[in-house]
mmCIF file of C-alpha atoms and ligand atoms in Angstrom:
data_model
loop_
_atom_site.group_PDB
_atom_site.id
_atom_site.type_symbol
_atom_site.label_atom_id
_atom_site.label_comp_id
_atom_site.label_asym_id
_atom_site.label_seq_id
_atom_site.Cartn_x
_atom_site.Cartn_y
_atom_site.Cartn_z
ATOM 1 C CA MET A 1 -0.014 -15.835 118.045
ATOM 2 C CA SER A 2 -3.562 -17.410 118.592
ATOM 3 C CA TYR A 3 -6.517 -17.686 116.425
ATOM 4 C CA GLN A 4 -8.098 -15.047 118.247
ATOM 5 C CA ASP A 5 -5.266 -12.435 117.503
ATOM 6 C CA ASP A 6 -5.042 -13.227 113.917
ATOM 7 C CA PRO A 7 -8.484 -13.573 112.216
ATOM 8 C CA SER A 8 -6.488 -14.122 108.805
ATOM 9 C CA CYS A 9 -5.676 -17.461 110.282
ATOM 10 C CA TYR A 10 -7.773 -20.433 109.581
ATOM 11 C CA VAL A 11 -7.752 -24.154 109.995
ATOM 12 C CA GLY A 12 -8.121 -26.490 107.108
ATOM 13 C CA SER A 13 -11.084 -25.635 105.018
ATOM 14 C CA PHE A 14 -12.429 -23.752 107.972
ATOM 15 C CA PRO A 15 -13.345 -20.309 106.266
ATOM 16 C CA LYS A 16 -10.605 -17.831 106.296
ATOM 17 C CA ASP A 17 -12.513 -14.798 106.691
ATOM 18 C CA PHE A 18 -14.849 -16.571 109.218
ATOM 19 C CA SER A 19 -17.702 -14.249 110.259
ATOM 20 C CA TYR A 20 -21.238 -14.726 111.478
ATOM 21 C CA GLY A 21 -24.404 -13.727 109.806
ATOM 22 C CA PRO A 22 -25.138 -9.950 109.502
ATOM 23 C CA PHE A 23 -26.142 -8.088 112.571
ATOM 24 C CA GLU A 24 -29.531 -6.532 112.269
ATOM 25 C CA GLN A 25 -29.710 -3.689 114.690
ATOM 26 C CA ASN A 26 -33.455 -3.728 114.588
ATOM 27 C CA GLY A 27 -35.958 -5.470 116.538
ATOM 28 C CA ASP A 28 -38.310 -5.977 113.583
ATOM 29 C CA GLY A 29 -38.593 -9.996 113.598
ATOM 30 C CA ASP A 30 -40.747 -9.793 110.429
ATOM 31 C CA ASN A 31 -38.037 -9.001 107.792
ATOM 32 C CA THR A 32 -36.397 -12.344 108.283
ATOM 33 C CA SER A 33 -36.546 -14.439 105.300
ATOM 34 C CA LEU A 34 -38.301 -17.571 105.233
ATOM 35 C CA GLN A 35 -35.060 -19.419 104.981
ATOM 36 C CA GLU A 36 -34.054 -18.034 108.327
ATOM 37 C CA ASP A 37 -37.620 -18.485 109.900
ATOM 38 C CA HIS A 38 -37.183 -22.141 110.431
ATOM 39 C CA LYS A 39 -33.641 -21.611 111.932
ATOM 40 C CA PRO A 40 -33.900 -22.419 115.661
ATOM 41 C CA ARG A 41 -33.552 -19.122 117.728
ATOM 42 C CA ILE A 42 -31.902 -18.573 120.952
ATOM 43 C CA LEU A 43 -32.747 -15.494 122.871
ATOM 44 C CA LEU A 44 -30.550 -14.088 125.456
ATOM 45 C CA MET A 45 -32.328 -12.193 128.112
ATOM 46 C CA GLY A 46 -31.675 -10.686 131.601
ATOM 47 C CA LEU A 47 -31.251 -7.525 133.346
ATOM 48 C CA ARG A 48 -28.829 -4.695 132.248
ATOM 49 C CA ARG A 49 -25.235 -5.581 132.762
ATOM 50 C CA SER A 50 -25.916 -9.208 133.517
ATOM 51 C CA GLY A 51 -23.504 -10.268 130.898
ATOM 52 C CA LYS A 52 -25.559 -11.091 127.875
ATOM 53 C CA SER A 53 -23.494 -9.479 125.295
ATOM 54 C CA SER A 54 -20.237 -10.867 126.786
ATOM 55 C CA ILE A 55 -21.430 -14.155 126.598
ATOM 56 C CA GLN A 56 -22.455 -13.991 122.781
ATOM 57 C CA LYS A 57 -18.988 -12.315 121.857
ATOM 58 C CA VAL A 58 -16.878 -14.603 123.891
ATOM 59 C CA VAL A 59 -18.566 -17.795 122.579
ATOM 60 C CA PHE A 60 -19.452 -17.037 118.858
ATOM 61 C CA HIS A 61 -17.073 -14.143 118.028
ATOM 62 C CA LYS A 62 -13.736 -15.318 119.900
ATOM 63 C CA MET A 63 -13.611 -12.221 121.977
ATOM 64 C CA SER A 64 -11.136 -12.337 124.806
ATOM 65 C CA PRO A 65 -13.102 -11.970 128.276
ATOM 66 C CA ASN A 66 -11.029 -8.949 129.042
ATOM 67 C CA GLU A 67 -12.245 -6.991 126.028
ATOM 68 C CA THR A 68 -15.695 -7.504 127.124
ATOM 69 C CA LEU A 69 -15.159 -4.575 129.801
ATOM 70 C CA PHE A 70 -15.353 -2.192 127.040
ATOM 71 C CA LEU A 71 -18.573 -3.399 125.303
ATOM 72 C CA GLU A 72 -21.353 -0.804 125.080
ATOM 73 C CA SER A 73 -24.731 -1.190 126.399
ATOM 74 C CA THR A 74 -27.271 -3.056 124.054
ATOM 75 C CA ASN A 75 -30.204 -0.579 123.379
ATOM 76 C CA LYS A 76 -31.858 -2.507 120.516
ATOM 77 C CA ILE A 77 -32.384 -6.402 119.935
ATOM 78 C CA VAL A 78 -29.341 -7.417 118.133
ATOM 79 C CA LYS A 79 -29.774 -10.527 115.981
ATOM 80 C CA ASP A 80 -26.754 -12.844 115.128
ATOM 81 C CA ASP A 81 -26.877 -15.615 112.341
ATOM 82 C CA ILE A 82 -24.782 -18.477 113.806
ATOM 83 C CA ASN A 83 -23.775 -20.521 110.722
ATOM 84 C CA ASN A 84 -20.494 -21.908 112.115
ATOM 85 C CA SER A 85 -21.660 -25.370 112.334
ATOM 86 C CA SER A 86 -22.901 -27.594 109.500
ATOM 87 C CA PHE A 87 -25.391 -29.115 111.944
ATOM 88 C CA VAL A 88 -26.576 -26.215 114.067
ATOM 89 C CA GLN A 89 -27.612 -23.153 112.163
ATOM 90 C CA PHE A 90 -29.264 -20.760 114.480
ATOM 91 C CA GLN A 91 -29.992 -17.327 115.382
ATOM 92 C CA ILE A 92 -29.087 -15.603 118.731
ATOM 93 C CA TRP A 93 -31.200 -12.501 119.683
ATOM 94 C CA ASP A 94 -29.298 -10.371 122.388
ATOM 95 C CA PHE A 95 -32.003 -8.297 124.075
ATOM 96 C CA PRO A 96 -31.381 -5.030 125.846
ATOM 97 C CA GLY A 97 -31.673 -5.363 129.609
ATOM 98 C CA GLN A 98 -34.505 -2.940 129.935
ATOM 99 C CA ILE A 99 -36.806 -4.491 127.536
ATOM 100 C CA ASP A 100 -40.541 -3.903 128.379
ATOM 101 C CA PHE A 101 -42.797 -6.937 127.528
ATOM 102 C CA PHE A 102 -45.828 -4.784 127.811
ATOM 103 C CA ASP A 103 -44.722 -2.245 125.569
ATOM 104 C CA ALA A 104 -47.089 -2.113 122.515
ATOM 105 C CA THR A 105 -44.011 -2.519 120.108
ATOM 106 C CA PHE A 106 -42.951 -5.746 121.588
ATOM 107 C CA ASP A 107 -44.163 -8.328 119.409
ATOM 108 C CA SER A 108 -44.135 -11.412 121.681
ATOM 109 C CA ASP A 109 -45.640 -13.726 119.021
ATOM 110 C CA THR A 110 -42.881 -13.080 116.505
ATOM 111 C CA ILE A 111 -40.163 -13.097 119.186
ATOM 112 C CA PHE A 112 -41.381 -16.006 121.270
ATOM 113 C CA GLY A 113 -43.006 -17.921 118.541
ATOM 114 C CA GLY A 114 -40.047 -19.148 116.591
ATOM 115 C CA CYS A 115 -37.851 -19.394 119.849
ATOM 116 C CA GLY A 116 -35.993 -22.696 120.460
ATOM 117 C CA ALA A 117 -34.407 -21.888 123.635
ATOM 118 C CA LEU A 118 -34.482 -18.718 125.974
ATOM 119 C CA VAL A 119 -31.370 -18.185 128.043
ATOM 120 C CA PHE A 120 -31.939 -15.936 131.018
ATOM 121 C CA VAL A 121 -28.847 -14.564 132.543
ATOM 122 C CA ILE A 122 -28.420 -13.620 136.063
ATOM 123 C CA ASP A 123 -25.495 -11.700 137.521
ATOM 124 C CA ALA A 124 -24.813 -13.772 140.449
ATOM 125 C CA GLN A 125 -22.283 -11.162 141.977
ATOM 126 C CA ASP A 126 -25.284 -8.799 142.307
ATOM 127 C CA ASP A 127 -28.466 -8.865 144.481
ATOM 128 C CA TYR A 128 -30.820 -10.930 142.274
ATOM 129 C CA GLN A 129 -34.294 -10.543 143.427
ATOM 130 C CA ASP A 130 -35.077 -7.990 140.641
ATOM 131 C CA ALA A 131 -33.534 -10.711 138.156
ATOM 132 C CA LEU A 132 -35.686 -13.414 139.618
ATOM 133 C CA ASP A 133 -38.800 -11.199 139.347
ATOM 134 C CA LYS A 134 -37.867 -10.610 135.603
ATOM 135 C CA LEU A 135 -37.243 -14.257 135.080
ATOM 136 C CA GLN A 136 -40.662 -15.223 136.249
ATOM 137 C CA LEU A 137 -42.206 -12.376 134.017
ATOM 138 C CA THR A 138 -40.180 -13.651 131.029
ATOM 139 C CA VAL A 139 -40.917 -17.388 131.462
ATOM 140 C CA THR A 140 -44.755 -16.515 132.019
ATOM 141 C CA LYS A 141 -44.911 -14.331 128.892
ATOM 142 C CA ALA A 142 -42.908 -16.556 126.615
ATOM 143 C CA TYR A 143 -44.469 -20.021 127.878
ATOM 144 C CA ARG A 144 -48.034 -18.577 126.976
ATOM 145 C CA VAL A 145 -46.835 -17.936 123.393
ATOM 146 C CA ASN A 146 -44.828 -21.037 122.953
ATOM 147 C CA SER A 147 -44.830 -24.046 125.290
ATOM 148 C CA ASN A 148 -41.993 -25.718 123.517
ATOM 149 C CA ILE A 149 -39.416 -23.097 124.530
ATOM 150 C CA LYS A 150 -36.368 -24.621 126.407
ATOM 151 C CA PHE A 151 -35.728 -22.331 129.503
ATOM 152 C CA GLU A 152 -32.081 -22.051 130.535
ATOM 153 C CA VAL A 153 -31.025 -19.996 133.456
ATOM 154 C CA PHE A 154 -27.291 -18.993 133.462
ATOM 155 C CA ILE A 155 -26.099 -18.090 137.022
ATOM 156 C CA HIS A 156 -23.466 -15.809 135.482
ATOM 157 C CA LYS A 157 -20.159 -14.128 136.808
ATOM 158 C CA VAL A 158 -19.522 -17.076 139.307
ATOM 159 C CA ASP A 159 -15.799 -16.449 138.758
ATOM 160 C CA GLY A 160 -16.195 -13.871 141.573
ATOM 161 C CA LEU A 161 -17.600 -16.275 144.178
ATOM 162 C CA ASN A 162 -15.974 -19.035 146.341
ATOM 163 C CA ASP A 163 -17.399 -22.705 145.873
ATOM 164 C CA ASP A 164 -19.440 -22.495 148.838
ATOM 165 C CA TYR A 165 -21.223 -19.389 147.636
ATOM 166 C CA LYS A 166 -21.691 -20.449 144.321
ATOM 167 C CA MET A 167 -23.529 -23.733 145.435
ATOM 168 C CA GLU A 168 -25.579 -21.726 147.856
ATOM 169 C CA SER A 169 -26.588 -19.078 145.044
ATOM 170 C CA GLN A 170 -27.497 -21.830 142.729
ATOM 171 C CA ARG A 171 -29.633 -23.539 145.407
ATOM 172 C CA ASP A 172 -31.416 -20.285 146.465
ATOM 173 C CA ILE A 173 -32.229 -19.132 142.901
ATOM 174 C CA HIS A 174 -33.243 -22.559 141.873
ATOM 175 C CA HIS A 175 -35.665 -22.612 144.902
ATOM 176 C CA ARG A 176 -36.995 -18.985 144.529
ATOM 177 C CA ALA A 177 -37.343 -19.179 140.868
ATOM 178 C CA THR A 178 -39.356 -22.622 140.776
ATOM 179 C CA GLU A 179 -41.331 -21.278 143.696
ATOM 180 C CA ASP A 180 -42.323 -17.991 141.735
ATOM 181 C CA LEU A 181 -43.276 -20.055 138.782
ATOM 182 C CA ALA A 182 -45.400 -22.529 141.025
ATOM 183 C CA GLU A 183 -47.220 -19.286 142.324
ATOM 184 C CA ALA A 184 -47.955 -18.268 138.729
ATOM 185 C CA GLY A 185 -49.518 -21.743 138.037
ATOM 186 C CA LEU A 186 -46.601 -22.699 135.903
ATOM 187 C CA GLU A 187 -45.049 -25.380 138.112
ATOM 188 C CA HIS A 188 -44.914 -27.753 135.226
ATOM 189 C CA VAL A 189 -42.411 -25.594 133.338
ATOM 190 C CA HIS A 190 -38.973 -26.943 133.628
ATOM 191 C CA LEU A 191 -35.891 -24.489 134.129
ATOM 192 C CA SER A 192 -32.401 -25.773 133.630
ATOM 193 C CA PHE A 193 -29.698 -24.040 135.724
ATOM 194 C CA HIS A 194 -26.165 -23.427 134.681
ATOM 195 C CA LEU A 195 -23.276 -22.019 136.794
ATOM 196 C CA THR A 196 -21.281 -19.762 134.206
ATOM 197 C CA SER A 197 -18.389 -17.490 133.674
ATOM 198 C CA ILE A 198 -16.809 -16.161 130.593
ATOM 199 C CA TYR A 199 -13.355 -16.511 132.432
ATOM 200 C CA ASP A 200 -13.372 -20.361 132.200
ATOM 201 C CA HIS A 201 -14.946 -23.015 130.185
ATOM 202 C CA SER A 202 -18.147 -23.196 131.949
ATOM 203 C CA ILE A 203 -19.841 -20.763 129.455
ATOM 204 C CA PHE A 204 -18.898 -22.933 126.556
ATOM 205 C CA GLU A 205 -20.011 -26.071 128.352
ATOM 206 C CA ALA A 206 -23.193 -24.485 129.362
ATOM 207 C CA PHE A 207 -23.970 -23.238 125.830
ATOM 208 C CA SER A 208 -22.921 -26.738 124.330
ATOM 209 C CA LYS A 209 -26.015 -28.141 126.318
ATOM 210 C CA VAL A 210 -28.222 -25.375 125.190
ATOM 211 C CA VAL A 211 -27.346 -26.094 121.599
ATOM 212 C CA GLN A 212 -27.536 -29.674 121.756
ATOM 213 C CA LYS A 213 -31.190 -29.202 122.759
ATOM 214 C CA LEU A 214 -31.914 -27.643 119.352
ATOM 215 C CA ILE A 215 -30.296 -30.542 117.463
ATOM 216 C CA PRO A 216 -33.009 -33.131 116.610
ATOM 217 C CA GLN A 217 -30.201 -35.455 115.177
ATOM 218 C CA LEU A 218 -28.749 -35.485 118.643
ATOM 219 C CA PRO A 219 -29.714 -39.140 119.513
ATOM 220 C CA THR A 220 -28.273 -40.385 116.313
ATOM 221 C CA LEU A 221 -25.135 -38.564 116.785
ATOM 222 C CA GLU A 222 -24.575 -39.815 120.287
ATOM 223 C CA ASN A 223 -25.398 -43.391 119.041
ATOM 224 C CA LEU A 224 -22.797 -43.095 116.322
ATOM 225 C CA LEU A 225 -20.208 -41.868 119.070
ATOM 226 C CA ASN A 226 -21.110 -44.667 121.420
ATOM 227 C CA ILE A 227 -20.568 -47.254 118.502
ATOM 228 C CA LEU A 228 -17.159 -45.533 117.687
ATOM 229 C CA ILE A 229 -15.744 -45.596 121.001
ATOM 230 C CA SER A 230 -16.945 -49.073 122.040
ATOM 231 C CA ASN A 231 -15.301 -50.385 118.982
ATOM 232 C CA SER A 232 -12.102 -48.354 119.116
ATOM 233 C CA GLY A 233 -10.961 -48.562 122.830
ATOM 234 C CA ILE A 234 -11.659 -44.789 123.343
ATOM 235 C CA GLU A 235 -12.570 -43.631 126.596
ATOM 236 C CA LYS A 236 -14.397 -40.162 125.723
ATOM 237 C CA ALA A 237 -15.259 -38.467 122.417
ATOM 238 C CA PHE A 238 -16.434 -35.039 121.599
ATOM 239 C CA LEU A 239 -17.941 -33.676 118.381
ATOM 240 C CA PHE A 240 -16.833 -30.281 118.441
ATOM 241 C CA ASP A 241 -17.879 -27.166 116.452
ATOM 242 C CA VAL A 242 -14.354 -25.952 115.870
ATOM 243 C CA VAL A 243 -14.853 -22.077 115.967
ATOM 244 C CA SER A 244 -17.008 -21.773 118.895
ATOM 245 C CA LYS A 245 -15.587 -24.871 120.869
ATOM 246 C CA ILE A 246 -19.277 -25.919 121.526
ATOM 247 C CA TYR A 247 -19.551 -29.772 121.510
ATOM 248 C CA ILE A 248 -22.822 -30.622 119.725
ATOM 249 C CA ALA A 249 -22.510 -34.193 120.815
ATOM 250 C CA THR A 250 -20.736 -36.497 122.998
ATOM 251 C CA ASP A 251 -20.922 -40.142 123.857
ATOM 252 C CA SER A 252 -23.114 -41.401 126.717
ATOM 253 C CA SER A 253 -20.396 -41.490 129.411
ATOM 254 C CA PRO A 254 -20.381 -38.600 131.841
ATOM 255 C CA VAL A 255 -18.609 -35.418 130.784
ATOM 256 C CA ASP A 256 -16.085 -34.030 133.310
ATOM 257 C CA MET A 257 -15.265 -30.412 132.872
ATOM 258 C CA GLN A 258 -11.352 -31.419 132.920
ATOM 259 C CA SER A 259 -11.743 -33.684 129.699
ATOM 260 C CA TYR A 260 -13.718 -30.984 127.958
ATOM 261 C CA GLU A 261 -11.105 -28.342 128.836
ATOM 262 C CA LEU A 262 -8.205 -30.665 127.625
ATOM 263 C CA CYS A 263 -10.034 -31.047 124.292
ATOM 264 C CA CYS A 264 -10.773 -27.278 124.078
ATOM 265 C CA ASP A 265 -7.318 -26.486 124.760
ATOM 266 C CA MET A 266 -6.150 -29.141 121.993
ATOM 267 C CA ILE A 267 -8.392 -27.340 119.413
ATOM 268 C CA ASP A 268 -6.794 -24.168 120.231
ATOM 269 C CA VAL A 269 -3.218 -25.631 119.798
ATOM 270 C CA VAL A 270 -4.129 -27.375 116.484
ATOM 271 C CA ILE A 271 -5.652 -23.989 115.058
ATOM 272 C CA ASP A 272 -2.482 -22.116 116.201
ATOM 273 C CA ILE A 273 -0.134 -24.657 114.713
ATOM 274 C CA SER A 274 -2.186 -25.009 111.498
ATOM 275 C CA CYS A 275 -2.025 -21.297 111.226
ATOM 276 C CA ILE A 276 1.783 -21.245 111.572
ATOM 277 C CA TYR A 277 2.817 -24.345 109.693
ATOM 278 C CA GLY A 278 -0.217 -25.317 107.694
ATOM 279 C CA MET A 279 0.078 -23.120 104.904
ATOM 280 C CA VAL A 280 2.705 -24.161 102.127
ATOM 281 C CA ASP A 281 2.412 -20.512 100.502
ATOM 282 C CA GLU A 282 -0.048 -17.498 100.735
ATOM 283 C CA THR A 283 -1.991 -18.901 97.815
ATOM 284 C CA GLU A 284 -2.462 -22.047 99.845
ATOM 285 C CA VAL A 285 -6.362 -22.232 100.727
ATOM 286 C CA ASN A 286 -6.346 -25.209 102.934
ATOM 287 C CA THR A 287 -4.060 -25.785 105.799
ATOM 288 C CA PHE A 288 -5.905 -28.765 107.059
ATOM 289 C CA ASN A 289 -7.400 -31.359 104.883
ATOM 290 C CA SER A 290 -9.540 -34.412 105.624
ATOM 291 C CA GLN A 291 -6.544 -36.514 105.983
ATOM 292 C CA SER A 292 -5.186 -34.133 108.935
ATOM 293 C CA SER A 293 -5.172 -35.489 112.442
ATOM 294 C CA SER A 294 -3.453 -34.272 115.546
ATOM 295 C CA LEU A 295 -1.996 -36.314 118.491
ATOM 296 C CA ILE A 296 -1.000 -35.151 121.725
ATOM 297 C CA LYS A 297 0.568 -37.491 124.373
ATOM 298 C CA LEU A 298 0.243 -36.429 127.998
ATOM 299 C CA ASN A 299 2.629 -37.559 130.528
ATOM 300 C CA ASN A 300 -0.075 -39.652 132.395
ATOM 301 C CA GLY A 301 -0.402 -42.169 129.646
ATOM 302 C CA THR A 302 -3.372 -40.489 128.070
ATOM 303 C CA VAL A 303 -3.631 -39.626 124.378
ATOM 304 C CA LEU A 304 -5.868 -36.784 122.824
ATOM 305 C CA TYR A 305 -6.547 -37.562 119.075
ATOM 306 C CA LEU A 306 -8.171 -34.927 116.767
ATOM 307 C CA ARG A 307 -9.607 -35.806 113.314
ATOM 308 C CA GLU A 308 -11.449 -33.281 111.067
ATOM 309 C CA VAL A 309 -14.897 -34.451 110.327
ATOM 310 C CA ASN A 310 -16.066 -31.691 108.050
ATOM 311 C CA LYS A 311 -15.253 -27.960 107.439
ATOM 312 C CA PHE A 312 -17.016 -26.934 110.824
ATOM 313 C CA LEU A 313 -16.728 -30.196 112.941
ATOM 314 C CA ALA A 314 -13.850 -32.011 114.563
ATOM 315 C CA LEU A 315 -13.709 -35.224 116.422
ATOM 316 C CA VAL A 316 -11.521 -35.027 119.644
ATOM 317 C CA CYS A 317 -11.068 -38.407 121.480
ATOM 318 C CA ILE A 318 -9.340 -39.229 124.713
ATOM 319 C CA LEU A 319 -7.792 -42.725 125.039
ATOM 320 C CA ARG A 320 -5.226 -44.710 126.869
ATOM 321 C CA GLU A 321 -1.891 -44.741 125.027
ATOM 322 C CA GLU A 322 -1.695 -48.663 125.012
ATOM 323 C CA ASN A 323 -5.006 -48.635 123.097
ATOM 324 C CA PHE A 324 -3.560 -46.303 120.441
ATOM 325 C CA GLN A 325 -1.364 -49.000 119.251
ATOM 326 C CA LYS A 326 -4.379 -50.057 117.177
ATOM 327 C CA GLN A 327 -4.440 -46.664 115.254
ATOM 328 C CA GLY A 328 -5.152 -48.369 112.121
ATOM 329 C CA VAL A 329 -8.581 -49.741 113.484
ATOM 330 C CA ILE A 330 -9.461 -46.474 115.065
ATOM 331 C CA ASP A 331 -8.645 -44.607 111.712
ATOM 332 C CA TYR A 332 -10.834 -47.089 109.757
ATOM 333 C CA ASN A 333 -13.744 -46.715 112.390
ATOM 334 C CA PHE A 334 -13.341 -43.045 112.303
ATOM 335 C CA LEU A 335 -13.855 -43.040 108.316
ATOM 336 C CA CYS A 336 -17.173 -45.090 109.028
ATOM 337 C CA PHE A 337 -18.189 -42.585 111.579
ATOM 338 C CA ARG A 338 -17.355 -39.766 109.259
ATOM 339 C CA ASP A 339 -19.449 -41.285 106.508
ATOM 340 C CA ALA A 340 -22.443 -41.786 108.732
ATOM 341 C CA ILE A 341 -22.199 -38.191 109.959
ATOM 342 C CA THR A 342 -22.331 -37.049 106.391
ATOM 343 C CA GLN A 343 -25.359 -38.976 105.579
ATOM 344 C CA VAL A 344 -27.190 -37.556 108.619
ATOM 345 C CA PHE A 345 -26.117 -34.114 107.503
ATOM 346 C CA GLU A 346 -27.460 -34.654 104.083
ATOM 347 C CA LEU A 347 -30.633 -36.116 105.228
ATOM 348 C CA ARG A 348 -31.001 -32.951 107.482
ATOM 349 C CA ASN A 349 -30.534 -30.826 104.341
ATOM 350 C CA LYS A 350 -33.076 -32.686 102.225
ATOM 351 C CA CYS A 351 -35.538 -32.451 104.907
ATOM 352 C CA GLN A 352 -35.018 -28.765 105.356
ATOM 353 C CA ASN A 353 -35.067 -27.986 101.701
ATOM 354 C CA ALA A 354 -38.386 -29.709 101.536
ATOM 355 C CA ILE A 355 -39.622 -27.823 104.298
ATOM 356 C CA THR A 356 -38.285 -24.408 102.695
ATOM 357 C CA SER A 357 -39.714 -25.392 99.002
ATOM 358 C CA ARG A 358 -43.064 -26.246 100.609
ATOM 359 C CA GLY A 359 -43.177 -22.829 102.392
ATOM 360 C CA THR A 360 -42.258 -20.929 98.865
ATOM 361 C CA SER A 361 -44.416 -23.213 96.605
ATOM 362 C CA GLY A 362 -47.195 -24.178 98.644
ATOM 363 C CA THR A 363 -47.196 -27.593 97.178
ATOM 364 C CA PRO A 364 -45.630 -30.094 99.684
ATOM 365 C CA GLU A 365 -42.386 -31.641 98.299
ATOM 366 C CA PRO A 366 -42.177 -35.341 98.847
ATOM 367 C CA ILE A 367 -39.565 -36.183 101.628
ATOM 368 C CA PRO A 368 -36.922 -38.321 99.765
ATOM 369 C CA ASN A 369 -37.573 -42.098 99.923
ATOM 370 C CA GLY A 370 -36.350 -43.877 102.928
ATOM 371 C CA ALA A 371 -35.478 -40.578 104.396
ATOM 372 C CA ALA A 372 -37.483 -41.357 107.629
ATOM 373 C CA ASP A 373 -35.165 -44.398 108.515
ATOM 374 C CA SER A 374 -31.900 -43.104 107.002
ATOM 375 C CA THR A 375 -30.508 -41.927 110.290
ATOM 376 C CA GLU A 376 -30.883 -45.197 111.775
ATOM 377 C CA SER A 377 -29.381 -47.090 108.742
ATOM 378 C CA ALA A 378 -26.473 -44.344 108.891
ATOM 379 C CA SER A 379 -25.828 -45.389 112.620
ATOM 380 C CA ASP A 380 -26.181 -49.206 111.676
ATOM 381 C CA ARG A 381 -23.854 -49.018 108.866
ATOM 382 C CA SER A 382 -21.267 -47.644 111.025
ATOM 383 C CA GLN A 383 -21.210 -50.742 113.153
ATOM 384 C CA THR A 384 -17.473 -51.470 112.858
ATOM 385 C CA HIS A 385 -15.857 -54.317 114.720
ATOM 386 C CA LEU A 386 -12.105 -54.690 115.657
ATOM 387 C CA PRO A 387 -10.887 -57.252 113.129
HETATM 388 N N1 GTP B 1 -16.617 -11.153 136.511
HETATM 389 C C1 GTP B 1 -17.340 -11.293 135.245
HETATM 390 N N2 GTP B 1 -17.810 -10.183 134.574
HETATM 391 C C2 GTP B 1 -18.399 -10.284 133.545
HETATM 392 C C3 GTP B 1 -18.811 -11.739 133.013
HETATM 393 N N3 GTP B 1 -19.514 -11.704 131.891
HETATM 394 C C4 GTP B 1 -19.735 -10.343 131.689
HETATM 395 N N4 GTP B 1 -18.995 -9.513 132.644
HETATM 396 C C5 GTP B 1 -18.944 -8.107 132.828
HETATM 397 O O1 GTP B 1 -20.248 -7.611 132.806
HETATM 398 C C6 GTP B 1 -20.304 -6.159 132.250
HETATM 399 C C7 GTP B 1 -21.533 -6.359 131.456
HETATM 400 O O2 GTP B 1 -21.326 -7.181 130.355
HETATM 401 P P1 GTP B 1 -22.567 -7.029 129.101
HETATM 402 O O3 GTP B 1 -22.101 -8.244 128.268
HETATM 403 O O4 GTP B 1 -22.287 -5.552 128.541
HETATM 404 O O5 GTP B 1 -23.809 -7.068 129.888
HETATM 405 P P2 GTP B 1 -25.264 -6.984 129.079
HETATM 406 O O6 GTP B 1 -26.279 -7.957 129.683
HETATM 407 O O7 GTP B 1 -25.171 -7.239 127.511
HETATM 408 O O8 GTP B 1 -25.788 -5.512 129.288
HETATM 409 P P3 GTP B 1 -26.811 -4.646 128.327
HETATM 410 O O9 GTP B 1 -26.187 -4.437 127.047
HETATM 411 O O10 GTP B 1 -26.748 -3.218 129.305
HETATM 412 O O11 GTP B 1 -28.146 -5.351 128.424
HETATM 413 C C8 GTP B 1 -19.031 -6.109 131.458
HETATM 414 O O12 GTP B 1 -18.230 -5.342 132.115
HETATM 415 C C9 GTP B 1 -18.480 -7.400 131.385
HETATM 416 O O13 GTP B 1 -16.919 -7.526 131.307
HETATM 417 C C10 GTP B 1 -18.387 -12.811 133.796
HETATM 418 O O14 GTP B 1 -18.637 -14.063 133.565
HETATM 419 N N5 GTP B 1 -17.619 -12.495 134.944
#
């Protein structure tokens, strides 16, 4: 049984009937409440059948890739409130492939104005000249409305390509896309390229990098993780959003896909086991509390160690088995790390509430005293040292 098969399962205080925000089948961006307006927005665009809806369903709705074969074509803008992470609350707008920017009803100011990132999906298994033409048109239109948009190009469906062709496609698409933008006088606009497929972890890793760019607290989170691993003998640490398996932060050491995949698999194992053994009885609400942890020892002397940070986030660490002898120190350092994360989260909420109340009452609310430097103090306070 897996979490995907039995949504009645849940892990710890992870919500039982977990779901994402309401789908709005209309394209009217004006009816979003103020509360939602400040949420970062990710737009999923690209030609028909490029894979936009599949990506959204597989990453944020736990759909298995094979089920996407039966997805119906998107004919209206589908907005999806992603509230699954305490840090990143954002909206994903899935656009129909045939969207016409020059249609009078296309409100580019509303759509691109509040956009944090624009993900353009290109089907690498198909001839992508039309996709490149649409990409240039999309970036030109969006950049003119909002120059702060992060432009991400997913070279998608690469599962059907051999490694040589994958690299050749990425090189060709990168070259032609940047050349097209230069011709349009937008040579300064940066595009990020990712090779993705819903049939492996690449789509999760790519979306992790997109979401991280929407988290203003990212440097603080990375600093906290660096302090934790350097004082605990940990080789690599990921701060995971458990439900989507997106890592919202990692330490500064390079990320290799194999480590990331190991940690994703560990989360699946922990969720499945918690669903089977974590509930004492049906009335049990939490299968997984803040004391819970999970330890997997691999036969190559590596240890995977998972600890819950809050009801959405979990820390997954990779370390040598000999370094795990000092588990007491690691657990103490983890508690300092978790306290610091909580402070960063509380600060984020205070700032966001101040923004929201300023928007409704019109009078600026004072930002809480010391709020400006709290994140630094949070990471300083987490300075822990091996006794
Ligand atoms: N091989 C492969 N097929 C994929 C991948 N992602 C999506 N697909 C398939 O591509 C087809 C189209 O996927 P959709 O998600 O409906 O594409 P879309 O861009 O939302 O299409 P519209 O709604 O028409 O705009 C489906 O049959 C998916 O199963 C992938 O990574 N690899």
